[in-house]
Amino acid sequence: MLRYIAKRILMMIPVILGISLIVFSIIELSPGDPVSLMLGDGASAQAVAELREQMGLNDNFFVRYARYIGHAVTGDFGISYRNKVQVVNEIASRFPTTLTLTFWGVAISVLIGIPVGVISAIRQYTFIDAASLFSALILTSMPAFWLGLLLILLFSLKLGLLPATGVATMQHFLMPSVTLAAASMATIIRMTRSTMLEVIRQDYIRTAKAKGASAFRIVYKHALRNALLPVVTVIGLNFGTQLGGAIVIESVFAMPGIGTLMVAAVRTKDTPIVMAAVLFVALLASITNLIVDVLYAYIDPRLKSQFVKK
Amino acid sequence: MTEQQRKKTAYKKKSQLMSIWHRFKKNKLALFGLVVFAIMLFIAIFADFIVDYERDAISQHMTKRFMSPSAEHIFGTDGFGRDMFARIIFGARISIFVGVVTIALALAVGAVIGASAGYYGGYIDETLMRIMDVFLAIPQMILAIAIVAALGTGMVNILIALTVAQVPKFARIVRASILTVKTQDFIEAAKACGTSDSRIIARHIIPNAIGPIVVQATLNVATTILVIAALSFVGLGIQPPTPEWGSMMADAKSQMRYHEYLIIIPGLFIAFTVMALNLMGDGLRDALDPRLKN
């Protein structure tokens, strides 16, 4: 098992380097000169030339990329063009908000999505099934930010129950998390339902029924554990989408996270912030995929044994 | 020949496409999706005949700000006195156009990459797919934002950003479809006849592998429409005054306490368009699934 995890971590390194190369190239190709941005329009030609040299902008692409990676490994992502603070500090101060939001988003979508999917499957073609499939359809079709706005409209502006913006308390995270959870909850409901429907028809379920196991035990002990495998994959794959969604939802609820930071940095062309933010999010998505893969091996002992034999 | 037998042979003669359509239209929800999408498409194409772009959707009328829905302005007017109905109609054009073109481009590029990888296999496959994996590791929204950061906002740049973000998905689907078709006997036969590689891919493999690709394309137009709206909502997509559903909501956000229709109406249009595409995609998947054939 340890060897499997180690191997997966090693395999992540080229992916991370690839991501950084892509992002670095995209940003490099962009028009606009960071130096004139930093010094303003009134700067003298000499000052511009000096700063260019100082920042190493005159070196070629690969030298600059290598230097960026070299610094990034030590936690140095440069200095923001706009407010001259260390990028890594800026990211670090905003990271917890995004992570909390994403965590609750995933948690809510799993905690509601899986049971609803299970009930939908064991009560196939009933009203409950139709209702849950219909809600899943609505939830996948709504733009997440629109759902967020509607929630603000109802719970903050009309009823005055929940705060519309900010991150001060857990209450502030309730509406954003639900908003973020909606779309992936729909995917989980549909996925759980269809895999459960397949599993219920298997012979070992009939065996369990024949030996008189209770309905609860059959569903949760025999069926669900087998049905969960593909669902776990979907949850893992959704995590990246959730992070992307968090970026927009932070804007809706004015939360000081990586998303609002990234959007503001794109608007002001603050390249070091954009790069670091993209890298952080991509890194987080890769780590999650790794965790899901390891979890997968844990849930499905067949995979584990396959590896141990090698 | 009895009436029944005649019907039977007539049914057998139906083309592949007809029998798919036959199964598709049995699915009432999918048919509903098709009708809704057809209406949206009609609105998008003939927007100019319904309202005047400059007069109704762009020019500002300060005396007519924030008028609630009425007979004259059925969806009301926005904070600049522009008719919401006109802006919604031209918004349909933007969303559907960008959504469809993005997927068409991504499919074309993805198909070339996926087909080369799947057909040639080996070293080419490894290299191409590892590159695609790296792109896939970056969440779509984040990749799109990074490209917008580099190119700037605006319709063409959004189109490029979304296309690049979608290419890896299609490359993978096309590759997978091709791998399943590749090993079949008729490909072997075509090779034995000395058919060129490009002809085998274009004439023999793609028609047989196209089902799941069409389904995925339909569903991805839906997600792309959502991403355009989201990007525009945060101000990194289509820029005002161009009427785009997401940016219309961003404009109205500060006023939503008093004028909720400005938020509700554009959202409903996005949701309906996306739902129509999702229903169509699901319906197509069922219609194309050979297990359901009798």
XYZ file of C-alpha atoms in Angstrom, chain B residues 26-262:
237
model
C -40.496 7.881 -27.962
C -38.711 9.642 -25.111
C -41.096 12.484 -24.258
C -38.593 14.368 -22.112
C -35.952 14.287 -24.830
C -38.506 15.494 -27.346
C -39.431 18.320 -24.985
C -35.739 19.230 -24.763
C -35.449 19.220 -28.531
C -38.465 21.526 -28.898
C -37.185 23.964 -26.248
C -33.737 24.043 -27.816
C -35.231 24.499 -31.295
C -37.180 27.512 -30.015
C -34.042 28.998 -28.432
C -32.112 28.385 -31.633
C -34.877 30.023 -33.664
C -34.815 33.064 -31.357
C -31.038 33.253 -31.581
C -30.976 33.094 -35.377
C -33.884 35.439 -36.056
C -33.236 37.874 -33.185
C -32.903 40.766 -35.635
C -36.408 40.197 -36.948
C -37.910 40.194 -33.470
C -36.300 43.301 -31.966
C -33.874 45.994 -33.057
C -30.391 45.447 -31.575
C -29.195 49.062 -31.378
C -32.503 50.643 -30.421
C -33.824 48.103 -27.901
C -30.845 46.190 -26.541
C -28.008 48.729 -26.529
C -29.063 52.374 -26.410
C -29.863 53.706 -22.967
C -33.112 55.425 -22.015
C -32.657 57.095 -18.654
C -36.347 57.951 -18.336
C -37.309 54.299 -18.522
C -35.029 52.766 -15.856
C -36.140 49.791 -13.775
C -39.624 49.459 -15.226
C -41.301 46.301 -13.942
C -42.637 43.835 -16.513
C -45.648 45.318 -18.322
C -47.440 45.045 -21.665
C -44.969 47.418 -23.273
C -41.850 45.737 -21.842
C -42.850 42.185 -21.058
C -39.640 41.485 -19.089
C -39.321 45.078 -17.843
C -36.315 47.343 -18.338
C -32.853 47.322 -16.733
C -30.879 50.002 -14.885
C -30.083 51.770 -18.166
C -33.665 51.708 -19.419
C -32.932 48.964 -21.946
C -35.680 46.502 -22.798
C -34.940 43.215 -21.013
C -36.848 41.181 -23.599
C -34.580 42.472 -26.368
C -31.467 41.827 -24.309
C -32.599 38.311 -23.410
C -33.211 37.522 -27.083
C -29.792 38.738 -28.175
C -28.327 37.001 -25.121
C -29.626 33.732 -26.562
C -27.619 34.413 -29.683
C -24.386 34.940 -27.724
C -24.766 31.939 -25.411
C -25.856 29.460 -28.057
C -23.377 30.708 -30.632
C -20.388 30.594 -28.283
C -21.546 27.265 -26.813
C -21.998 25.520 -30.146
C -18.918 26.983 -31.846
C -16.725 26.166 -28.841
C -17.803 22.551 -28.873
C -17.514 22.267 -32.663
C -13.935 23.580 -32.541
C -13.004 21.511 -29.490
C -14.479 18.435 -31.136
C -12.553 19.049 -34.356
C -9.218 19.543 -32.592
C -9.913 16.833 -30.023
C -10.916 14.412 -32.756
C -7.629 14.884 -34.610
C -5.615 14.371 -31.418
C -7.738 11.507 -30.108
C -7.941 9.773 -33.474
C -4.180 9.945 -34.011
C -3.554 8.651 -30.501
C -6.085 5.849 -30.740
C -5.292 4.788 -34.281
C -1.503 4.836 -34.190
C -1.108 3.825 -30.556
C 2.332 3.287 -29.013
C 4.644 6.252 -28.659
C 2.304 8.777 -30.319
C -0.565 7.684 -28.086
C 1.548 7.933 -24.915
C 2.873 11.410 -25.721
C -0.450 12.915 -26.796
C -2.457 11.468 -23.946
C 0.060 12.473 -21.246
C -0.164 16.052 -22.543
C -3.964 15.830 -22.440
C -3.769 14.476 -18.865
C -1.858 17.554 -17.791
C -4.524 19.803 -19.311
C -7.244 17.726 -17.661
C -5.553 18.133 -14.284
C -6.366 21.846 -14.406
C -10.041 22.429 -13.593
C -11.818 23.737 -16.688
C -12.912 27.001 -15.114
C -9.387 27.721 -13.844
C -7.803 26.960 -17.224
C -10.321 29.239 -18.929
C -9.560 32.025 -16.439
C -5.805 31.590 -16.971
C -6.231 31.915 -20.737
C -8.495 34.928 -20.319
C -5.797 36.404 -18.069
C -3.357 36.081 -20.943
C -5.543 37.042 -23.896
C -7.948 39.466 -22.261
C -11.754 39.368 -22.213
C -14.051 39.552 -25.225
C -15.969 37.094 -27.330
C -13.134 35.660 -29.452
C -10.826 35.202 -26.465
C -13.568 33.487 -24.459
C -14.136 31.198 -27.409
C -10.444 30.281 -27.523
C -10.236 29.831 -23.763
C -13.269 27.554 -23.604
C -12.163 25.576 -26.641
C -8.723 24.865 -25.193
C -10.357 23.831 -21.934
C -12.652 21.362 -23.762
C -10.180 19.785 -26.207
C -8.698 17.178 -23.799
C -12.139 15.759 -22.960
C -12.950 15.176 -26.603
C -9.497 13.810 -27.350
C -10.093 11.177 -24.668
C -13.607 10.261 -25.787
C -12.618 10.038 -29.456
C -9.586 7.927 -28.550
C -11.689 5.552 -26.453
C -14.328 5.201 -29.172
C -11.679 4.524 -31.781
C -9.961 1.911 -29.662
C -13.197 -0.075 -29.458
C -13.840 0.125 -33.192
C -10.244 -0.329 -34.321
C -9.983 -4.034 -33.590
C -13.087 -4.997 -35.565
C -12.895 -7.090 -38.706
C -14.134 -4.512 -41.194
C -11.160 -2.299 -40.369
C -8.860 -5.226 -41.046
C -10.692 -5.710 -44.360
C -10.266 -2.067 -45.325
C -6.565 -2.296 -44.514
C -6.253 -5.407 -46.649
C -7.762 -3.449 -49.550
C -4.955 -0.949 -49.221
C -7.135 1.925 -48.005
C -5.161 4.899 -46.734
C -5.011 5.634 -42.992
C -6.824 8.946 -43.243
C -9.615 7.347 -45.285
C -9.979 4.498 -42.814
C -10.264 6.988 -39.968
C -12.678 9.292 -41.782
C -14.879 6.769 -43.579
C -14.799 3.641 -41.482
C -13.846 4.449 -37.920
C -15.521 7.793 -37.231
C -19.028 6.847 -38.483
C -18.923 3.796 -36.237
C -17.524 5.589 -33.225
C -19.629 8.731 -33.425
C -22.504 7.846 -31.063
C -20.925 8.561 -27.677
C -19.127 11.550 -29.184
C -22.379 13.211 -30.275
C -23.913 12.596 -26.848
C -20.913 14.114 -25.108
C -20.899 17.088 -27.462
C -24.561 17.827 -26.725
C -24.015 17.647 -22.976
C -20.867 19.765 -23.218
C -22.661 22.557 -25.074
C -24.820 22.719 -21.954
C -21.872 22.965 -19.550
C -20.137 25.470 -21.818
C -23.193 27.742 -21.744
C -23.007 27.588 -17.930
C -19.291 28.444 -17.962
C -19.771 31.406 -20.331
C -22.468 32.776 -18.048
C -20.291 32.247 -14.963
C -17.228 33.879 -16.560
C -19.311 36.833 -17.707
C -20.901 37.082 -14.272
C -17.525 37.573 -12.580
C -16.584 40.072 -15.297
C -14.086 37.927 -17.212
C -16.356 36.912 -20.071
C -18.468 38.817 -22.549
C -18.226 42.501 -21.682
C -21.073 45.010 -21.322
C -22.934 46.505 -23.112
C -23.128 43.285 -25.164
C -26.233 41.527 -23.841
C -25.091 38.273 -22.247
C -27.226 36.432 -19.697
C -24.508 36.129 -17.039
C -23.282 39.702 -17.310
C -26.892 40.948 -17.234
C -27.199 39.367 -13.799
C -23.906 40.901 -12.684
C -25.258 44.334 -13.716
C -28.422 43.772 -11.762
C -26.874 42.225 -8.651
C -26.614 45.439 -6.637
C -30.262 46.235 -7.409
C -31.730 42.803 -6.890
C -33.385 43.663 -3.595
C -35.778 46.007 -5.418
C -35.853 44.544 -8.917
C -35.675 40.795 -8.583
C -37.035 40.157 -12.121
C -33.663 41.378 -13.454
